[in-house]
Amino acid sequence: NCLAICEAFLRRTTNAKMKQYQQKQQNGKGEGTALILQMPGHDNTPASSKPLSFWLDEAAIDALEKLLSIPLESLALKVLELDHYSSLLMFLPWENRRHVSIIMLKALGDSGQALQDIDLIQELFAIIAPLLRDEDKGNDDGMKDDSSFMSGNHSELFGGASVASMSIADQSEIQGGRNNVPIIHLHEEQHLVAKLVHLLHHDDTDINFEMLTVARSHLSSGGPERLAYTMVPLAFAALRLLRRVLQLEFPATVQDNGDESGDAPAFAKSTDCRQVLGFLQQTVAMLGGSDTELAIKLFMQIAIASDNCGVLAKANGVSSHSSFSSLAYELMAQAFLLYEDEISDSKAQLRILVTIIGTMLACGNFSKDDYEALITKTAQYAAKLLKKPDQCKMVTLCSHLFYTGEHDDMSTYKKPQRVLECLQRALKIADACTMASPTNVHFFVDILDRYVFFFEKENPVITHKFISGLVALINEHMENIESMGRGSYDSSAIMAAQAQYRQILQHIHRKKADSEFAQRFGAINC
């Protein structure tokens, strides 16, 4: 009855205007506490020599849950400023606390209020613990790691009484946490937690980093199913922080004439780029057992970020800039290990290899030995794909790894002969694919596209003879398809290949007409 009276009183209060509520809630706190302290069987003395124990029945638990949920829509996170709010919440069973936590996170998301206080964030994550981890079976009241809220405040609130917040149903069988949460509810809950991570922001990068560290300490105990949702926003929040720290640690001050000035302010923060990158590496490693493909892609995203840090550090004259490229190599190595150990689906392998090739081309700060080791391994992965069409696609793409940058740029990696080896291997695979189905003629067209690309880049081993021969081969295949009739094959695939082929030939003719390239492209027969 006492909790029901408190609920009715609070409902009436929250329906009033906000300014009136701010005044009334001061009285409401006192009245609510007084009512609770007068619960039957309580000793109201501050320090009871014999603490009392009693059960909260289902009606009382339901009333307490409603009592704690009512002010959330109006106050959102400000409810934590109310006396004994956190303490009262801890008396609810685990499942009821989960319901209140959901309402709290929805209210926070709607408010869009940034979270900037470390202590407040600690308290918030402790409150929403039922959304972050499973209930501890070894603790009857499900309050593992929440002892800080039970000490002090609770003895004051209940006059020394020991309250076991377990419903009648809970007394017969303690709920099993995640195992009893339907998967659709788990998705909804973890999306709310993910949105919470994006509210963690502070203008001071040191404090922002500490906030993310606190968040990870609470989120890391959620198990694989939860980590798949919570580690991803945490990683992207850290990447945003890295960009801010990078601007402070390695500022690129540009004068009006475009020259970099050397009077950049000294870096005075305790959190530098290396610390944030280390945090990112550990965070994504936690994701590896939950969503391997996403973890691999995030490792490569962090490798690109680390490479960028190295480029800026080198531009700022930092002698230890090579440590960033070493970290980028380590991140790529972790991604490769996950690929080898966990990825067996052919479609996933294809997607990841495309991402690996793009990442390697985006990073320009690897040492020669590290870069060679990574691209050689990538080429081996491409050659070992199960399906021949996939092999042809990836071996063709791998050719770009062996000839980067412009022809006259000596700082970039160039192995002309390895390019030719990749393209010739791809031609053999394409021939086998085309014999199986003439619609695979598009592989020859893709390879011709690469030949023209490297010929234009002045790769010394890619000559006009290779292009002329491949053009003649494609013409022969196209004539065979026309003679047999398109109706026997997938006409849309053939039409797409023919359209791409015509565009390549038009490009060659334009180059022939251009005086700058006429001599080089004039020898091509097409």
XYZ file of C-alpha atoms in Angstrom:
526
model
C 0.000 0.000 0.000
C 2.807 2.367 0.864
C 4.462 1.899 -2.553
C 1.106 2.327 -4.295
C 0.572 5.642 -2.490
C 4.068 6.774 -3.533
C 3.306 5.782 -7.138
C 0.037 7.730 -7.189
C 1.712 10.747 -5.632
C 4.552 10.686 -8.161
C 2.192 10.305 -11.123
C 0.323 13.395 -10.020
C 3.578 15.264 -9.557
C 5.028 14.383 -12.983
C 1.838 15.518 -14.734
C 2.408 19.067 -13.464
C 4.480 21.595 -15.362
C 8.232 21.132 -15.202
C 8.872 24.254 -13.159
C 6.322 23.206 -10.595
C 7.785 19.723 -10.559
C 11.262 20.970 -9.738
C 9.845 22.514 -6.568
C 7.524 19.658 -5.648
C 10.046 16.866 -6.169
C 12.033 18.150 -3.225
C 9.017 17.500 -1.032
C 8.252 14.321 -2.954
C 11.627 12.861 -2.083
C 11.119 13.431 1.571
C 7.548 12.159 1.623
C 8.442 9.061 -0.397
C 11.321 8.252 1.888
C 9.203 8.825 4.988
C 6.511 6.513 3.690
C 9.051 3.810 2.919
C 10.626 4.152 6.309
C 7.228 3.564 7.916
C 6.768 0.167 6.260
C 5.399 -2.384 8.749
C 8.013 -4.186 10.753
C 10.651 -1.483 10.306
C 12.803 -0.154 13.066
C 13.138 3.533 12.192
C 16.305 4.067 14.161
C 19.267 4.840 11.907
C 21.368 1.976 13.207
C 19.252 -1.029 14.015
C 21.068 -3.560 16.121
C 18.987 -6.401 14.616
C 18.383 -5.878 10.904
C 15.078 -7.269 9.691
C 14.616 -9.435 6.599
C 11.430 -9.680 4.559
C 10.296 -10.498 1.040
C 8.799 -8.044 -1.410
C 5.796 -9.792 -2.909
C 4.861 -9.481 -6.585
C 2.431 -6.612 -5.981
C 5.088 -4.615 -4.130
C 7.671 -5.307 -6.830
C 5.245 -4.199 -9.541
C 4.425 -1.025 -7.639
C 8.103 -0.249 -7.030
C 8.922 -0.764 -10.725
C 6.170 1.683 -11.720
C 7.312 4.133 -9.056
C 10.840 4.145 -10.461
C 9.703 4.322 -14.112
C 7.329 7.300 -13.796
C 9.899 10.144 -13.539
C 12.110 8.823 -16.362
C 10.158 10.360 -19.235
C 10.288 13.807 -17.639
C 13.728 13.759 -16.066
C 15.725 11.155 -18.017
C 19.191 10.999 -16.411
C 18.317 13.634 -13.798
C 16.544 10.902 -11.828
C 19.961 9.917 -10.515
C 20.006 13.220 -8.641
C 16.998 12.079 -6.621
C 17.853 10.757 -3.185
C 17.748 6.951 -2.954
C 16.663 6.392 -6.587
C 19.606 4.101 -7.346
C 19.240 2.428 -3.970
C 15.551 1.688 -4.473
C 16.241 0.261 -7.931
C 18.607 -2.305 -6.473
C 15.735 -3.867 -4.492
C 13.984 -4.912 -7.682
C 14.565 -8.420 -9.060
C 16.884 -8.679 -12.048
C 14.088 -8.878 -14.633
C 12.255 -5.855 -13.242
C 15.476 -3.868 -13.181
C 15.885 -4.769 -16.856
C 12.461 -3.251 -17.621
C 13.329 -0.014 -15.824
C 16.716 0.107 -17.577
C 15.028 -0.101 -20.977
C 12.726 2.808 -20.123
C 15.721 4.803 -18.862
C 17.752 4.266 -22.036
C 14.798 5.143 -24.266
C 14.345 8.384 -22.325
C 18.069 9.134 -22.636
C 18.014 8.461 -26.368
C 15.023 10.742 -26.876
C 16.652 13.525 -24.892
C 19.920 13.343 -26.881
C 21.713 14.650 -23.807
C 25.489 14.134 -23.923
C 26.979 12.291 -20.952
C 30.038 14.106 -19.637
C 30.426 13.184 -15.966
C 32.535 10.108 -15.183
C 30.849 9.354 -11.837
C 27.419 9.700 -13.389
C 28.401 7.328 -16.191
C 29.695 4.792 -13.681
C 26.411 4.945 -11.782
C 24.365 4.695 -14.989
C 26.176 1.595 -16.217
C 25.773 -0.024 -12.802
C 22.034 0.652 -12.938
C 21.577 -0.825 -16.423
C 23.664 -3.900 -15.563
C 20.727 -6.254 -16.414
C 21.069 -5.120 -20.042
C 24.852 -5.570 -20.057
C 25.319 -9.046 -18.626
C 23.522 -12.146 -17.421
C 22.298 -12.502 -13.871
C 24.865 -13.969 -11.500
C 23.560 -17.385 -10.431
C 25.883 -17.470 -7.469
C 24.233 -14.429 -5.892
C 20.650 -14.980 -4.839
C 19.521 -11.420 -5.252
C 21.312 -10.872 -8.561
C 23.253 -7.839 -7.347
C 26.756 -8.791 -8.295
C 29.062 -5.766 -8.593
C 26.294 -3.524 -7.255
C 27.442 -3.649 -3.631
C 28.473 -0.018 -3.782
C 24.818 0.936 -4.026
C 23.827 -1.449 -1.238
C 26.235 -0.006 1.284
C 25.407 3.181 3.147
C 22.357 4.396 1.258
C 20.283 1.284 1.877
C 20.890 1.150 5.607
C 19.773 4.772 5.793
C 16.781 4.184 3.552
C 15.441 1.118 5.325
C 16.658 1.828 8.821
C 19.051 -1.144 8.860
C 16.555 -3.645 7.473
C 17.871 -6.269 5.069
C 15.490 -6.627 2.131
C 15.614 -9.596 -0.239
C 13.873 -8.452 -3.407
C 12.694 -11.766 -4.782
C 9.192 -12.479 -6.021
C 7.318 -15.697 -5.178
C 8.153 -17.093 -8.609
C 11.804 -16.134 -8.174
C 11.983 -18.000 -4.857
C 11.200 -21.264 -6.601
C 13.453 -20.683 -9.623
C 16.041 -17.945 -10.146
C 15.837 -16.558 -13.684
C 18.698 -17.389 -16.006
C 19.573 -13.998 -17.524
C 20.248 -14.023 -21.287
C 18.915 -17.563 -21.710
C 15.444 -16.330 -20.794
C 15.516 -13.182 -22.966
C 13.987 -13.712 -26.441
C 16.419 -12.870 -29.217
C 14.209 -10.091 -30.584
C 14.216 -8.408 -27.168
C 17.993 -8.812 -26.956
C 18.360 -6.962 -30.276
C 16.186 -4.108 -29.033
C 18.019 -3.845 -25.731
C 21.508 -3.864 -27.227
C 20.541 -1.267 -29.817
C 19.581 0.993 -26.915
C 22.939 0.324 -25.246
C 24.706 1.068 -28.547
C 22.909 4.414 -28.773
C 24.034 5.158 -25.210
C 27.684 4.765 -26.254
C 27.239 7.512 -28.855
C 26.107 9.909 -26.118
C 29.506 9.696 -24.397
C 31.300 12.891 -25.367
C 33.530 15.463 -23.739
C 35.489 18.352 -25.231
C 38.526 17.266 -23.224
C 40.033 14.289 -25.071
C 41.551 12.855 -21.875
C 38.176 12.761 -20.157
C 36.536 11.412 -23.315
C 39.055 8.560 -23.395
C 38.416 7.792 -19.727
C 34.680 7.696 -20.431
C 35.167 5.137 -23.203
C 37.410 3.076 -20.936
C 34.724 3.048 -18.255
C 32.113 2.035 -20.820
C 34.215 -0.865 -22.080
C 34.858 -2.137 -18.566
C 31.098 -2.515 -18.120
C 30.276 -3.732 -21.632
C 33.037 -6.337 -21.858
C 31.241 -8.810 -19.544
C 28.194 -9.094 -21.808
C 29.176 -12.286 -23.612
C 29.532 -12.856 -27.396
C 25.903 -12.132 -28.276
C 25.953 -8.701 -26.630
C 29.504 -7.809 -27.670
C 28.452 -8.043 -31.318
C 26.265 -4.984 -30.698
C 28.174 -2.988 -28.076
C 31.816 -3.200 -29.189
C 31.076 -1.781 -32.644
C 29.764 1.643 -31.513
C 32.547 1.748 -28.925
C 35.119 1.220 -31.693
C 33.625 3.967 -33.852
C 33.442 6.324 -30.872
C 37.164 5.671 -30.295
C 37.885 6.314 -33.989
C 36.158 9.686 -33.688
C 38.256 10.430 -30.617
C 41.410 9.372 -32.497
C 40.777 12.020 -35.157
C 40.532 14.678 -32.457
C 43.684 13.489 -30.679
C 45.514 13.291 -34.019
C 44.756 16.944 -34.741
C 46.141 17.906 -31.332
C 49.235 15.686 -31.364
C 50.248 16.198 -35.001
C 48.651 19.474 -36.121
C 48.976 20.372 -39.789
C 49.229 24.162 -39.570
C 49.075 25.656 -43.061
C 49.954 29.220 -43.917
C 48.233 31.298 -46.586
C 50.887 30.397 -49.172
C 50.273 26.680 -48.552
C 53.529 26.042 -46.659
C 53.416 24.292 -43.322
C 54.458 26.469 -40.422
C 56.617 25.100 -37.652
C 55.099 26.953 -34.709
C 52.446 24.366 -33.782
C 51.547 24.304 -30.074
C 53.108 21.586 -27.940
C 50.981 18.521 -27.245
C 49.950 18.676 -23.574
C 47.399 15.846 -23.268
C 48.035 12.589 -21.442
C 46.088 10.533 -24.010
C 47.977 10.256 -27.305
C 47.266 8.464 -30.560
C 49.111 5.309 -29.527
C 46.917 4.881 -26.461
C 43.720 5.299 -28.460
C 44.967 2.846 -31.096
C 45.808 0.344 -28.374
C 42.316 0.774 -26.961
C 40.848 0.179 -30.413
C 42.938 -2.937 -30.950
C 41.787 -4.454 -27.652
C 38.161 -3.491 -28.274
C 37.985 -5.093 -31.714
C 39.775 -8.205 -30.422
C 36.810 -8.687 -28.050
C 34.513 -8.624 -31.075
C 36.414 -11.404 -32.837
C 34.439 -14.198 -31.177
C 31.075 -12.541 -31.901
C 31.247 -11.248 -35.481
C 34.468 -12.336 -37.151
C 33.910 -10.648 -40.504
C 33.086 -7.323 -38.898
C 36.095 -7.637 -36.570
C 38.371 -8.208 -39.580
C 37.004 -5.134 -41.355
C 37.401 -3.025 -38.206
C 40.995 -4.213 -37.759
C 41.699 -2.986 -41.274
C 39.924 0.309 -40.627
C 42.141 0.830 -37.572
C 45.197 -0.126 -39.655
C 44.350 2.687 -42.087
C 43.942 5.081 -39.147
C 47.303 3.990 -37.723
C 48.950 4.459 -41.120
C 47.507 7.977 -41.337
C 48.940 8.740 -37.894
C 52.338 7.601 -39.142
C 52.125 9.843 -42.207
C 51.282 12.905 -40.102
C 53.885 12.032 -37.478
C 56.514 11.797 -40.212
C 55.383 15.140 -41.641
C 55.766 16.673 -38.170
C 59.318 15.342 -37.857
C 58.552 12.739 -35.165
C 61.401 10.238 -35.090
C 59.189 7.371 -33.845
C 56.727 7.601 -36.740
C 57.649 4.056 -37.846
C 55.935 2.669 -34.726
C 52.583 3.502 -36.312
C 53.350 1.459 -39.424
C 54.455 -1.405 -37.193
C 51.129 -1.238 -35.380
C 49.290 -1.151 -38.719
C 51.157 -4.301 -39.757
C 50.223 -5.981 -36.479
C 46.560 -5.087 -36.999
C 46.613 -6.525 -40.521
C 48.271 -9.670 -39.190
C 45.478 -10.073 -36.639
C 42.914 -9.681 -39.421
C 44.716 -12.346 -41.491
C 44.752 -14.772 -38.557
C 41.011 -14.344 -38.062
C 40.485 -14.886 -41.787
C 42.472 -18.124 -41.746
C 40.947 -19.525 -38.566
C 37.323 -18.425 -38.736
C 36.212 -17.571 -42.291
C 35.145 -20.576 -44.363
C 32.172 -19.228 -46.305
C 33.213 -18.473 -49.903
C 31.102 -15.313 -50.184
C 32.532 -13.934 -46.933
C 36.060 -14.753 -48.126
C 35.421 -12.825 -51.331
C 34.111 -9.771 -49.459
C 37.016 -9.766 -47.036
C 39.661 -10.120 -49.747
C 38.216 -7.107 -51.571
C 38.470 -5.150 -48.305
C 42.037 -6.360 -47.697
C 43.152 -5.229 -51.162
C 41.495 -1.842 -50.693
C 43.129 -1.450 -47.274
C 46.592 -2.292 -48.582
C 46.228 0.268 -51.369
C 45.028 2.893 -48.868
C 48.061 2.416 -46.599
C 51.251 3.982 -47.864
C 53.513 3.888 -44.826
C 54.404 0.178 -44.523
C 58.032 -0.845 -44.679
C 58.950 -2.725 -47.862
C 59.334 -6.062 -46.065
C 56.019 -5.734 -44.233
C 54.174 -4.706 -47.391
C 55.631 -7.591 -49.398
C 54.700 -10.088 -46.709
C 51.106 -8.848 -46.589
C 50.481 -8.669 -50.345
C 52.093 -12.061 -50.952
C 49.783 -13.585 -48.365
C 46.798 -11.825 -49.965
C 47.681 -13.229 -53.384
C 47.911 -16.711 -51.870
C 44.455 -16.328 -50.325
C 43.083 -15.289 -53.721
C 44.604 -18.297 -55.464
C 43.152 -20.704 -52.881
C 39.521 -19.631 -53.183
C 37.199 -22.552 -53.758
C 35.360 -21.302 -56.859
C 37.183 -20.567 -60.118
C 35.191 -17.371 -60.863
C 36.105 -16.022 -57.426
C 39.751 -16.902 -58.020
C 39.720 -15.039 -61.327
C 38.213 -11.889 -59.778
C 40.601 -11.755 -56.841
C 43.802 -12.658 -58.730
C 42.951 -9.878 -61.195
C 42.457 -7.391 -58.343
C 45.682 -8.507 -56.649
C 47.639 -7.228 -59.659
C 47.071 -3.684 -58.333
C 49.021 -4.520 -55.162
C 52.268 -4.989 -57.090
C 52.311 -1.679 -58.968
C 51.200 1.325 -56.941
C 51.487 5.046 -57.495
C 52.580 6.808 -60.657
C 55.322 5.623 -62.983
C 57.835 8.247 -61.855
C 57.059 7.912 -58.118
C 59.955 5.894 -56.750
C 58.630 5.943 -53.180
C 55.799 3.541 -54.017
C 55.998 -0.233 -54.371
C 56.518 -1.565 -57.911
C 57.078 -5.118 -59.086
C 56.137 -5.034 -62.788
C 56.784 -8.719 -63.410
C 54.457 -9.757 -60.562
C 51.669 -7.737 -62.207
C 52.099 -9.703 -65.416
C 52.141 -12.987 -63.497
C 48.824 -12.121 -61.818
C 47.160 -11.168 -65.100
C 48.432 -14.256 -66.945
C 47.228 -16.505 -64.135
C 43.857 -14.756 -64.236
C 43.678 -15.379 -68.018
C 44.164 -19.119 -67.519
C 41.390 -19.220 -64.918
C 39.118 -17.090 -67.138
C 39.661 -19.487 -70.054
C 38.531 -22.414 -67.900
C 35.488 -20.448 -66.695
C 34.523 -19.417 -70.241
C 34.748 -22.990 -71.512
C 32.291 -23.969 -68.796
C 29.926 -21.116 -69.692
C 30.392 -18.553 -72.497
C 28.703 -15.913 -70.321
C 31.961 -15.797 -68.348
C 33.531 -13.867 -71.207
C 33.242 -10.821 -68.954
C 36.321 -12.102 -67.083
C 38.386 -11.546 -70.242
C 36.939 -8.039 -70.499
C 37.847 -7.288 -66.858
C 41.392 -8.516 -67.432
C 41.671 -6.381 -70.602
C 40.634 -3.394 -68.507
C 43.596 -4.054 -66.159
C 46.020 -4.532 -69.034
C 45.036 -1.133 -70.462
C 45.290 0.432 -66.987
C 48.861 -0.792 -66.379
C 49.848 -0.027 -69.967
C 48.728 3.566 -69.390
C 50.679 3.586 -66.095
C 53.760 2.675 -68.162
C 54.374 -0.675 -66.567
C 57.434 -1.773 -68.590
C 56.423 -5.439 -68.958
C 52.864 -4.718 -70.135
C 53.267 -4.138 -73.874
C 50.852 -3.424 -76.719
C 51.182 -7.037 -77.884
C 49.376 -8.339 -74.793
C 46.491 -5.924 -75.327
C 46.199 -6.612 -79.061
C 46.207 -10.377 -78.478
C 43.550 -10.151 -75.758
C 41.344 -7.941 -77.951
C 41.515 -10.564 -80.710
C 40.623 -13.316 -78.212
C 37.606 -11.408 -76.906
C 36.426 -10.702 -80.467
C 36.569 -14.418 -81.200
C 34.497 -15.266 -78.127
C 31.952 -12.577 -78.925
C 31.567 -13.887 -82.483
C 31.036 -17.426 -81.188
C 28.324 -16.222 -78.823
C 26.581 -14.352 -81.639
C 26.737 -17.369 -83.944
C 25.174 -19.661 -81.344
C 22.473 -17.136 -80.456
C 22.039 -15.226 -77.213
C 18.927 -17.158 -76.322
C 21.084 -20.037 -75.140
C 22.771 -17.905 -72.462
C 22.135 -15.175 -69.936
C 21.676 -12.277 -72.344
C 21.898 -9.609 -69.636
C 25.390 -10.762 -68.574
C 26.576 -10.880 -72.188
C 25.131 -7.445 -72.938
C 26.869 -5.995 -69.878
C 30.185 -7.531 -70.972
C 29.762 -6.171 -74.508
C 28.973 -2.689 -73.200
C 32.078 -2.700 -71.011
C 34.168 -3.989 -73.904
C 32.967 -1.179 -76.190
C 33.861 1.416 -73.545
C 37.399 0.022 -73.264
C 37.859 0.121 -77.026
C 36.534 3.698 -77.126
C 39.057 4.662 -74.444
C 41.873 3.177 -76.511
C 40.733 5.086 -79.612
C 40.595 8.347 -77.625
C 44.155 7.771 -76.466
C 45.233 7.144 -80.052
C 43.700 10.477 -81.048
C 45.460 12.279 -78.196
C 48.851 13.580 -79.311
C 50.313 12.957 -75.855
C 49.536 9.216 -75.964
C 49.280 8.587 -79.715
C 52.727 7.060 -80.069
C 52.255 4.667 -77.151
C 48.684 3.543 -77.939
C 49.040 3.649 -81.731
C 50.589 0.182 -81.864
C 47.491 -1.478 -80.342
C 45.335 -3.307 -82.879
C 41.659 -3.042 -81.977
